[in-house]
Coordinates of C-alpha atoms (C1' of nucleotides) in Angstrom, one line a residue:
Chain U
M1 CA 40.4 32.0 79.5
I2 CA 36.8 31.0 79.4
S3 CA 34.5 32.2 82.0
R4 CA 32.7 29.6 84.0
D5 CA 30.7 31.7 86.4
H6 CA 27.1 32.5 85.8
A7 CA 27.1 36.0 87.1
T8 CA 28.8 37.1 83.9
L9 CA 26.3 37.0 81.1
R10 CA 27.3 36.8 77.5
L11 CA 25.2 37.3 74.4
A12 CA 25.5 35.1 71.4
V13 CA 23.9 35.0 68.0
D14 CA 23.2 31.8 66.1
L15 CA 22.2 31.4 62.5
A16 CA 19.8 28.9 61.0
I17 CA 20.7 29.4 57.3
L18 CA 18.3 27.4 55.1
T19 CA 18.3 26.6 51.4
V20 CA 16.7 24.2 49.0
R21 CA 19.3 22.0 47.4
E22 CA 19.0 18.7 45.6
S23 CA 15.3 18.7 46.2
A24 CA 15.7 18.9 50.0
L25 CA 15.5 21.5 52.6
Q26 CA 19.1 21.9 53.8
V27 CA 20.8 23.9 56.6
L28 CA 24.3 25.2 56.9
T29 CA 26.1 23.5 59.8
I30 CA 29.7 23.8 61.1
T31 CA 31.6 21.1 62.9
R32 CA 32.7 22.5 66.3
A33 CA 36.5 22.8 66.5
N34 CA 36.6 23.4 70.3
D35 CA 35.0 22.2 73.5
P36 CA 32.2 22.0 74.4
F37 CA 30.7 19.7 71.9
R38 CA 34.0 19.5 70.0
G39 CA 33.6 17.5 66.7
Q40 CA 29.8 17.8 66.8
A41 CA 27.6 19.6 64.3
A42 CA 26.2 23.0 65.3
L43 CA 24.6 26.1 63.8
P44 CA 27.1 28.8 63.0
G45 CA 27.2 31.7 65.4
G46 CA 29.3 33.5 68.0
F47 CA 29.4 36.1 70.7
T48 CA 28.4 39.7 70.2
R49 CA 31.1 42.3 70.7
T50 CA 31.0 45.3 73.0
D51 CA 28.9 48.1 71.5
E52 CA 27.8 45.9 68.6
G53 CA 24.1 45.6 67.8
I54 CA 22.6 42.2 67.7
E55 CA 21.6 42.0 64.0
V56 CA 25.0 43.6 63.1
A57 CA 26.6 40.8 65.0
A58 CA 24.5 38.2 63.2
K59 CA 25.6 39.6 59.8
R60 CA 29.2 39.7 60.9
E61 CA 29.1 36.1 62.0
L62 CA 27.4 35.2 58.7
L63 CA 30.3 36.7 56.8
E64 CA 33.0 35.2 59.0
E65 CA 31.6 31.7 59.0
T66 CA 30.3 31.5 55.5
G67 CA 32.0 34.2 53.5
L68 CA 28.6 35.4 52.4
D69 CA 27.7 39.1 52.6
G70 CA 24.4 39.4 54.3
A71 CA 24.1 43.2 53.7
G72 CA 20.8 43.1 51.8
M73 CA 19.7 39.8 53.3
H74 CA 16.6 39.5 55.4
L75 CA 17.3 38.1 58.8
E76 CA 14.3 36.8 60.8
Q77 CA 14.7 36.8 64.5
L78 CA 13.6 33.7 66.3
S79 CA 12.8 33.4 70.0
V80 CA 15.6 33.9 72.5
Y81 CA 17.2 30.9 74.2
G82 CA 18.3 31.8 77.8
E83 CA 18.0 28.7 80.0
P84 CA 20.6 29.2 82.7
F85 CA 22.6 26.0 81.9
R86 CA 22.2 25.7 78.2
D87 CA 25.9 26.4 77.7
P88 CA 28.4 24.6 80.0
R89 CA 30.8 27.5 79.7
G90 CA 28.6 29.8 81.7
R91 CA 25.6 32.1 81.3
V92 CA 25.1 32.5 77.5
V93 CA 21.9 33.9 76.1
S94 CA 21.5 33.2 72.4
V95 CA 19.5 35.3 69.9
P96 CA 19.0 33.0 66.9
Y97 CA 18.2 34.2 63.4
L98 CA 16.7 32.5 60.3
A99 CA 18.3 33.4 57.0
I100 CA 17.2 32.1 53.6
M101 CA 19.3 31.9 50.5
P102 CA 19.6 30.3 47.1
D103 CA 21.7 27.1 46.6
L104 CA 25.2 28.7 46.6
P105 CA 28.4 26.9 47.2
V106 CA 29.7 27.7 50.7
P107 CA 32.8 29.9 50.1
T108 CA 34.6 28.6 53.2
A109 CA 36.3 31.9 53.6
G110 CA 36.9 32.2 57.4
S111 CA 39.0 29.9 59.5
D112 CA 35.9 28.6 61.4
A113 CA 34.2 28.1 58.1
S114 CA 36.5 25.4 56.9
T115 CA 34.0 22.9 58.2
A116 CA 30.9 24.7 57.0
A117 CA 28.6 22.5 54.9
W118 CA 25.0 22.2 53.7
R119 CA 23.2 19.2 55.3
P120 CA 19.6 18.1 54.8
V121 CA 17.5 19.2 57.7
A122 CA 15.9 15.7 58.0
E123 CA 19.4 14.3 58.4
V124 CA 20.7 16.6 61.1
R125 CA 17.5 16.8 63.2
G126 CA 18.4 15.6 66.7
T127 CA 22.2 15.6 66.3
L128 CA 23.1 19.3 66.9
A129 CA 25.1 20.7 69.8
F130 CA 23.6 22.9 72.6
D131 CA 19.9 23.5 72.1
H132 CA 20.4 24.0 68.3
D133 CA 17.9 21.2 67.5
E134 CA 15.2 23.3 69.0
I135 CA 16.4 26.4 67.2
L136 CA 16.4 24.5 63.9
D137 CA 12.9 23.2 64.5
E138 CA 11.7 26.7 65.2
A139 CA 13.5 28.0 62.1
V140 CA 11.9 25.5 59.8
E141 CA 8.5 26.2 61.3
R142 CA 9.0 29.9 60.8
A143 CA 10.1 29.4 57.2
R144 CA 7.0 27.4 56.5
R145 CA 4.8 30.2 57.9
L146 CA 6.8 32.9 56.0
L147 CA 6.0 31.1 52.7
E148 CA 2.3 31.4 53.5
F149 CA 2.2 35.1 54.3
T150 CA 5.2 36.7 52.7
T151 CA 7.0 36.7 49.3
L152 CA 10.2 35.3 51.0
A153 CA 10.1 32.1 48.9
T154 CA 11.9 34.2 46.2
A155 CA 14.9 34.4 48.6
F156 CA 15.4 30.6 48.1
C157 CA 15.7 31.2 44.4
E158 CA 18.4 32.7 42.1
P159 CA 17.9 36.3 41.0
V160 CA 15.8 35.1 38.1
F161 CA 13.6 32.0 38.3
T162 CA 10.6 30.2 36.8
I163 CA 7.3 29.6 38.5
G164 CA 8.3 26.0 38.5
D165 CA 11.4 26.8 40.6
L166 CA 9.3 28.7 43.0
R167 CA 6.8 25.9 43.3
A168 CA 9.6 23.5 44.0
V169 CA 10.6 25.7 47.0
Y170 CA 7.0 25.6 48.4
E171 CA 6.8 21.8 47.8
T172 CA 10.2 21.2 49.5
V173 CA 9.7 23.4 52.4
W174 CA 6.1 22.4 53.1
G175 CA 6.7 18.8 52.2
E176 CA 3.6 18.4 50.1
P177 CA 2.8 18.5 46.4
L178 CA 1.0 21.5 44.8
D179 CA -1.0 21.7 41.7
P180 CA 1.3 23.4 39.1
R181 CA -1.5 25.0 37.3
N182 CA -3.3 26.6 40.2
F183 CA 0.0 27.6 41.8
S184 CA 1.2 29.3 38.7
R185 CA -2.0 31.4 38.4
K186 CA -2.0 32.3 42.1
V187 CA 1.6 33.6 42.0
V188 CA 1.3 35.5 38.7
N189 CA -2.0 37.1 39.7
T190 CA -0.8 38.2 43.1
E191 CA 0.3 41.8 42.8
G192 CA 3.9 42.4 43.5
F193 CA 4.9 38.8 44.1
V194 CA 6.9 38.3 40.9
E195 CA 7.7 40.5 37.9
E196 CA 8.2 39.3 34.3
T197 CA 11.6 39.6 32.8
G198 CA 10.4 38.8 29.3
E199 CA 13.1 36.1 29.0
K200 CA 12.5 32.4 28.8
R201 CA 14.6 29.6 30.2
L202 CA 16.0 27.1 27.7
P203 CA 14.7 23.9 28.9
G204 CA 16.2 20.4 29.1
V205 CA 12.8 19.1 28.1
G206 CA 9.3 20.5 27.7
R207 CA 8.1 23.9 26.9
P208 CA 10.4 26.8 27.9
A209 CA 9.2 28.6 31.1
A210 CA 9.0 32.3 31.5
L211 CA 11.6 33.9 33.8
Y212 CA 10.6 36.2 36.7
R213 CA 12.3 38.5 39.2
P214 CA 11.1 39.0 42.7
G215 CA 8.4 41.7 42.8
G216 CA 8.3 44.7 45.1
Q217 CA 5.8 43.4 47.7
K218 CA 7.0 41.9 51.0
D219 CA 3.6 40.7 52.4
L220 CA 1.5 38.3 50.5
N221 CA -2.1 39.4 50.3
P222 CA -4.1 37.2 50.0
P223 CA -1.8 34.6 51.7
I224 CA -1.1 31.2 50.2
L225 CA -2.4 28.9 52.9
R226 CA -1.3 25.3 53.2
T227 CA -3.9 22.7 53.8
R228 CA -3.3 21.4 57.3
Chain Y
M1 CA 26.3 51.4 92.2
I2 CA 25.1 51.4 88.7
S3 CA 27.5 50.2 86.0
R4 CA 28.2 52.6 83.2
D5 CA 30.6 50.6 81.1
H6 CA 29.5 48.7 78.1
A7 CA 31.6 45.7 78.4
T8 CA 29.3 44.4 81.2
L9 CA 26.1 43.3 79.6
R10 CA 22.9 43.0 81.5
L11 CA 19.7 41.3 80.4
A12 CA 16.3 42.9 81.1
V13 CA 12.7 41.8 80.5
D14 CA 9.9 44.3 79.8
L15 CA 6.2 43.6 79.8
A16 CA 3.6 45.0 77.5
I17 CA 0.5 44.0 79.3
L18 CA -2.7 44.8 77.3
T19 CA -6.3 44.8 78.3
V20 CA -9.6 46.1 76.9
R21 CA -11.1 48.6 79.3
E22 CA -13.7 51.3 78.9
S23 CA -14.0 50.3 75.2
A24 CA -10.3 51.1 74.6
L25 CA -7.1 49.1 74.2
Q26 CA -5.1 49.9 77.4
V27 CA -1.6 49.1 78.5
L28 CA -0.2 48.8 82.0
T29 CA 2.4 51.5 82.6
I30 CA 4.5 52.5 85.6
T31 CA 6.0 55.9 86.4
R32 CA 9.7 55.6 86.8
A33 CA 10.9 56.4 90.3
N34 CA 14.6 56.6 89.4
D35 CA 16.9 57.9 86.8
P36 CA 17.1 57.6 83.9
F37 CA 13.8 58.9 82.7
R38 CA 12.7 59.6 86.3
G39 CA 9.0 60.6 86.4
Q40 CA 8.3 59.4 82.9
A41 CA 6.0 56.5 82.0
A42 CA 7.5 53.2 81.0
L43 CA 6.6 49.5 80.6
P44 CA 7.1 47.5 83.7
G45 CA 10.2 45.3 83.7
G46 CA 13.5 44.7 85.3
F47 CA 16.8 42.8 85.2
T48 CA 17.0 39.0 85.1
R49 CA 18.8 37.4 88.0
T50 CA 21.8 35.1 87.9
D51 CA 20.7 31.6 87.0
E52 CA 17.1 32.7 86.3
G53 CA 15.4 31.8 82.9
I54 CA 14.1 34.7 80.9
E55 CA 10.4 33.8 80.9
V56 CA 10.7 33.0 84.6
A57 CA 12.1 36.5 85.1
A58 CA 9.2 38.0 83.1
K59 CA 6.7 36.2 85.4
R60 CA 8.5 37.3 88.5
E61 CA 8.5 41.0 87.3
L62 CA 4.9 40.7 86.5
L63 CA 4.1 39.6 90.0
E64 CA 6.4 42.2 91.6
E65 CA 5.1 45.1 89.6
T66 CA 1.5 44.3 89.3
G67 CA 0.8 41.7 92.1
L68 CA -0.7 39.4 89.4
D69 CA 0.3 35.8 89.3
G70 CA 1.2 34.9 85.7
A71 CA 1.5 31.2 86.4
G72 CA -0.9 30.0 83.8
M73 CA -0.7 33.1 81.7
H74 CA 0.5 33.1 78.1
L75 CA 3.5 35.3 77.5
E76 CA 4.3 36.1 73.9
Q77 CA 8.0 36.9 73.3
L78 CA 8.6 39.9 71.1
S79 CA 11.8 40.8 69.3
V80 CA 14.8 41.6 71.3
Y81 CA 16.0 45.2 71.7
G82 CA 19.8 45.4 71.9
E83 CA 21.0 48.6 70.4
P84 CA 24.2 49.4 72.2
F85 CA 23.1 52.8 73.6
R86 CA 19.4 52.2 74.2
D87 CA 20.0 52.5 77.9
P88 CA 22.2 55.3 79.3
R89 CA 23.2 53.1 82.2
G90 CA 25.3 50.8 80.1
R91 CA 24.8 47.8 77.8
V92 CA 21.3 46.5 78.5
V93 CA 19.6 44.0 76.2
S94 CA 15.9 43.7 76.7
V95 CA 13.6 40.8 76.0
P96 CA 10.1 42.2 75.8
Y97 CA 6.9 40.1 76.4
L98 CA 3.3 40.7 75.4
A99 CA 0.8 39.6 78.1
I100 CA -3.0 39.8 77.7
M101 CA -5.4 39.9 80.5
P102 CA -9.0 40.8 81.4
D103 CA -9.9 44.2 82.8
L104 CA -8.7 43.7 86.4
P105 CA -7.9 46.4 88.9
V106 CA -4.1 46.7 89.4
P107 CA -3.4 45.2 92.8
T108 CA -0.5 47.7 93.4
A109 CA 1.2 45.1 95.6
G110 CA 4.9 45.7 95.2
S111 CA 6.8 48.9 96.0
D112 CA 7.5 49.7 92.4
A113 CA 3.9 49.1 91.5
S114 CA 2.5 51.9 93.5
T115 CA 2.5 53.9 90.3
A116 CA 1.2 51.1 88.0
A117 CA -1.9 52.2 86.0
W118 CA -3.9 51.2 83.0
R119 CA -3.6 53.9 80.3
P120 CA -5.1 53.9 76.8
V121 CA -2.6 52.9 74.2
A122 CA -3.6 55.8 71.9
E123 CA -2.8 58.2 74.8
V124 CA 0.7 56.8 75.7
R125 CA 2.0 56.3 72.2
G126 CA 5.1 58.3 71.8
T127 CA 5.5 59.2 75.5
L128 CA 7.3 56.2 76.9
A129 CA 10.9 56.0 78.3
F130 CA 13.7 54.1 76.5
D131 CA 12.6 52.5 73.3
H132 CA 9.4 51.3 74.9
D133 CA 7.3 53.1 72.3
E134 CA 8.6 50.7 69.7
I135 CA 8.0 47.7 72.0
L136 CA 4.4 48.8 72.5
D137 CA 3.8 49.2 68.8
E138 CA 5.2 45.8 68.2
A139 CA 3.0 44.4 71.0
V140 CA -0.1 45.9 69.6
E141 CA 0.6 44.6 66.1
R142 CA 1.3 41.2 67.5
A143 CA -1.9 41.2 69.5
R144 CA -3.8 42.1 66.3
R145 CA -2.3 39.2 64.5
L146 CA -2.9 36.8 67.4
L147 CA -6.6 37.6 67.2
E148 CA -6.5 36.5 63.6
F149 CA -4.8 33.1 64.1
T150 CA -5.3 32.0 67.7
T151 CA -8.0 31.9 70.3
L152 CA -6.1 34.3 72.5
A153 CA -8.9 36.9 72.3
T154 CA -10.5 34.9 75.2
A155 CA -7.5 36.0 77.4
F156 CA -8.9 39.5 77.2
C157 CA -12.2 38.2 78.7
E158 CA -13.4 37.2 82.1
P159 CA -13.5 33.4 82.8
V160 CA -17.1 33.3 81.3
F161 CA -18.1 35.7 78.6
T162 CA -20.6 36.3 75.9
I163 CA -20.0 36.3 72.2
G164 CA -20.7 40.0 72.3
D165 CA -17.9 40.5 74.8
L166 CA -15.6 38.6 72.5
R167 CA -16.6 40.7 69.6
A168 CA -16.0 43.9 71.5
V169 CA -12.4 42.6 72.0
Y170 CA -11.9 42.1 68.3
E171 CA -13.5 45.5 67.5
T172 CA -11.4 47.3 70.0
V173 CA -8.1 45.7 69.2
W174 CA -8.6 45.8 65.5
G175 CA -10.2 49.2 65.6
E176 CA -13.0 48.3 63.1
P177 CA -16.6 47.2 63.5
L178 CA -17.6 43.6 62.8
D179 CA -21.0 42.2 61.8
P180 CA -22.4 40.8 65.1
R181 CA -24.4 38.0 63.3
N182 CA -21.6 36.7 61.1
F183 CA -19.1 37.0 64.0
S184 CA -21.3 35.0 66.3
R185 CA -21.6 32.2 63.8
K186 CA -18.0 32.0 63.0
V187 CA -16.9 31.8 66.6
V188 CA -19.5 29.2 67.6
N189 CA -18.9 27.1 64.5
T190 CA -15.1 27.1 65.0
E191 CA -14.3 23.8 66.8
G192 CA -12.6 24.4 70.2
F193 CA -12.8 28.3 70.2
V194 CA -15.5 28.6 72.8
E195 CA -17.5 26.1 74.9
E196 CA -21.1 26.6 76.1
T197 CA -21.7 26.9 79.8
G198 CA -25.5 26.6 79.5
E199 CA -25.9 29.8 81.5
K200 CA -27.2 33.1 80.3
R201 CA -26.2 36.6 81.3
L202 CA -28.9 38.7 82.9
P203 CA -28.9 41.7 80.6
G204 CA -29.3 45.4 81.3
V205 CA -31.3 45.5 78.1
G206 CA -32.1 43.2 75.2
R207 CA -32.2 39.5 74.9
P208 CA -30.0 37.6 77.4
A209 CA -26.8 36.3 75.8
A210 CA -25.5 32.8 76.2
L211 CA -22.3 32.5 78.3
Y212 CA -19.2 30.7 77.1
R213 CA -15.9 29.4 78.4
P214 CA -12.6 29.4 76.4
G215 CA -12.4 26.1 74.4
G216 CA -9.5 23.8 74.3
Q217 CA -8.0 24.9 71.0
K218 CA -5.1 27.3 70.8
D219 CA -4.8 27.8 67.0
L220 CA -7.7 29.1 65.1
N221 CA -8.4 27.1 62.0
P222 CA -9.7 28.6 59.8
P223 CA -8.3 32.0 60.8
I224 CA -10.5 35.0 61.3
L225 CA -8.9 37.4 58.9
R226 CA -9.4 41.1 59.1
T227 CA -10.1 43.0 55.9
R228 CA -7.0 45.1 55.2
Chain E
dA1 C1' 5.0 11.4 16.4
dC2 C1' 5.8 11.4 21.2
dA3 C1' 7.2 12.8 25.9
dA4 C1' 7.4 16.4 29.0
dA5 C1' 6.8 20.6 31.2
dA6 C1' 4.2 25.2 30.8
dG7 C1' 0.2 27.4 30.8
dT8 C1' -5.4 28.4 29.9
dG9 C1' -10.4 27.5 30.6
dT10 C1' -14.0 25.8 33.1
dT11 C1' -16.7 23.5 36.6
dC12 C1' -17.8 22.6 41.2
dC13 C1' -17.8 23.6 45.8
dT14 C1' -16.7 26.0 50.1
dT15 C1' -16.5 30.1 52.5
dC16 C1' -17.3 35.1 53.2
dT17 C1' -20.6 39.1 53.1
dA18 C1' -24.6 41.5 53.5
dC19 C1' -28.9 41.9 55.1
dA20 C1' -33.9 40.5 56.0
dC21 C1' -35.9 38.6 59.6
dC22 C1' -37.1 36.4 64.2
dC23 C1' -36.3 36.1 69.6
dA24 C1' -36.2 37.4 74.5
dT25 C1' -35.9 40.7 77.7
dG26 C1' -36.6 45.5 80.4
dA27 C1' -38.9 49.8 80.5
Chain A
dT1 C1' -45.5 48.1 72.6
dC2 C1' -41.2 49.7 71.8
dA3 C1' -36.2 49.7 72.1
dT4 C1' -32.3 46.9 72.3
dG5 C1' -29.1 43.5 71.9
dG6 C1' -29.0 38.2 70.6
dG7 C1' -29.4 35.0 67.1
dT8 C1' -31.0 32.3 62.4
dG9 C1' -31.8 32.0 57.2
dT10 C1' -30.4 32.9 52.9
dA11 C1' -28.9 34.8 48.4
dG12 C1' -25.1 36.5 45.9
dA13 C1' -20.0 37.1 45.4
dA14 C1' -15.4 35.5 45.8
dG15 C1' -12.0 32.4 46.0
dG16 C1' -9.9 27.7 46.0
dA17 C1' -9.6 22.7 44.1
dA18 C1' -9.8 19.6 40.5
dC19 C1' -9.0 18.6 35.9
dA20 C1' -9.7 18.6 30.7
dC21 C1' -7.2 20.7 27.3
dT22 C1' -3.8 23.5 24.6
dT23 C1' 1.1 25.2 23.8
dT24 C1' 6.0 24.8 23.0
dT25 C1' 9.9 22.7 23.1
dG26 C1' 13.7 18.3 22.5
dT27 C1' 14.3 13.7 20.7

DNA sequence: ACAAAAGTGTTCCTTCTACACCCATGA
DNA sequence: TCATGGGTGTAGAAGGAACACTTTTGT
């Protein structure tokens, strides 16, 4: 039985899970199996449980809906959505999180996740259930800013990656081309951004690129500012 | 009757209201009149009402507890605090907001507000009820960052102010001295940060300073970065 | 040899920093 | 005339943007 009164307040978490895939910024969406908005695309999420912390709930939903273990993953909390009538079922306040991951196939483990799929952000904008379009916009904007001031771009990449891979992340998320030569220097010279592995990637074509691991640093100092 | 079960979830808003006063960063605190934490200092706040939006609730609490009308005021949402046992009364999730205002006397309008008072941040750190110490730390850190990337420093000032006043805000919030000459140039040359009034302030001593109004711009481009 | 991607060196230009110096007022 | 805070000029340092050029691979 679903509550319809507004005196009873429930807390939900939603997840804007972003990746770079096929040269496009993509987001993990599910197709809603139940009313309201049955059949429509939405961000994965669900209600928090009694005595469950909010970030814990977010990681649990991540696992349930995508089969991905978010144990070590960075979740970035976005602003809370609590308009009284945002959910037709009653008073639901949502705490949305931004998660960033490499281009992995969706394991489709849980029951709800059977419909989980990567979709290009440009394609889903304006089509999501509830106020998830707003959440997605905020997530993308946050991701853009995180690339400027933190080393989180490496979270879009595989465990080892080339500077070219990393540059592709910046170019895709920011939607603007960057000078490969200046970018390379900036990244390599920034203490703690990336760490050499000593290996090289066998190329399809061109000179093999050096492979790197994420460095220890979280904040990017100096930042890599985009030209506005 | 206060609920003690955790199945019933209630949503609260808390306010970290900052000002610069007597050359120190100060925060508005109340002394709790009721258990839990009776007699201890805390941030003003309260529960949201049925069918009331969250930011609306924050502005209502601001009015009730300080007598200040936050109609046009910028409220900056901080991260949500929802640990299951953060409030001994039951499951309470708090949405904290940062508010910035000039050094106004606290009107002490509402009943709860009789104990409202400005206190230096340095003095109250570690003494607040609930997890309000954490919230305050986050608020101060956010305020520091806002000064770098937005024009919100003007919110600490009276409706008209001198560049010296504005510099005092930066120095107090950042806790480091700035070069008055370079600061002045940077502010005046940044499009939309401040706007000349044509007036001058009658000085106690020294050359009279030009008076300015806040400019139209919200974001600060280029940013005023502090040296870390 | 050629195409393509990786990476280095160098030049130009903008911005920041430090500080010498001048300005306008009260005591 | 001196102290004090407001404000301009300017030289040097630092960092970013643009781009010529070299390196290393596959075909």
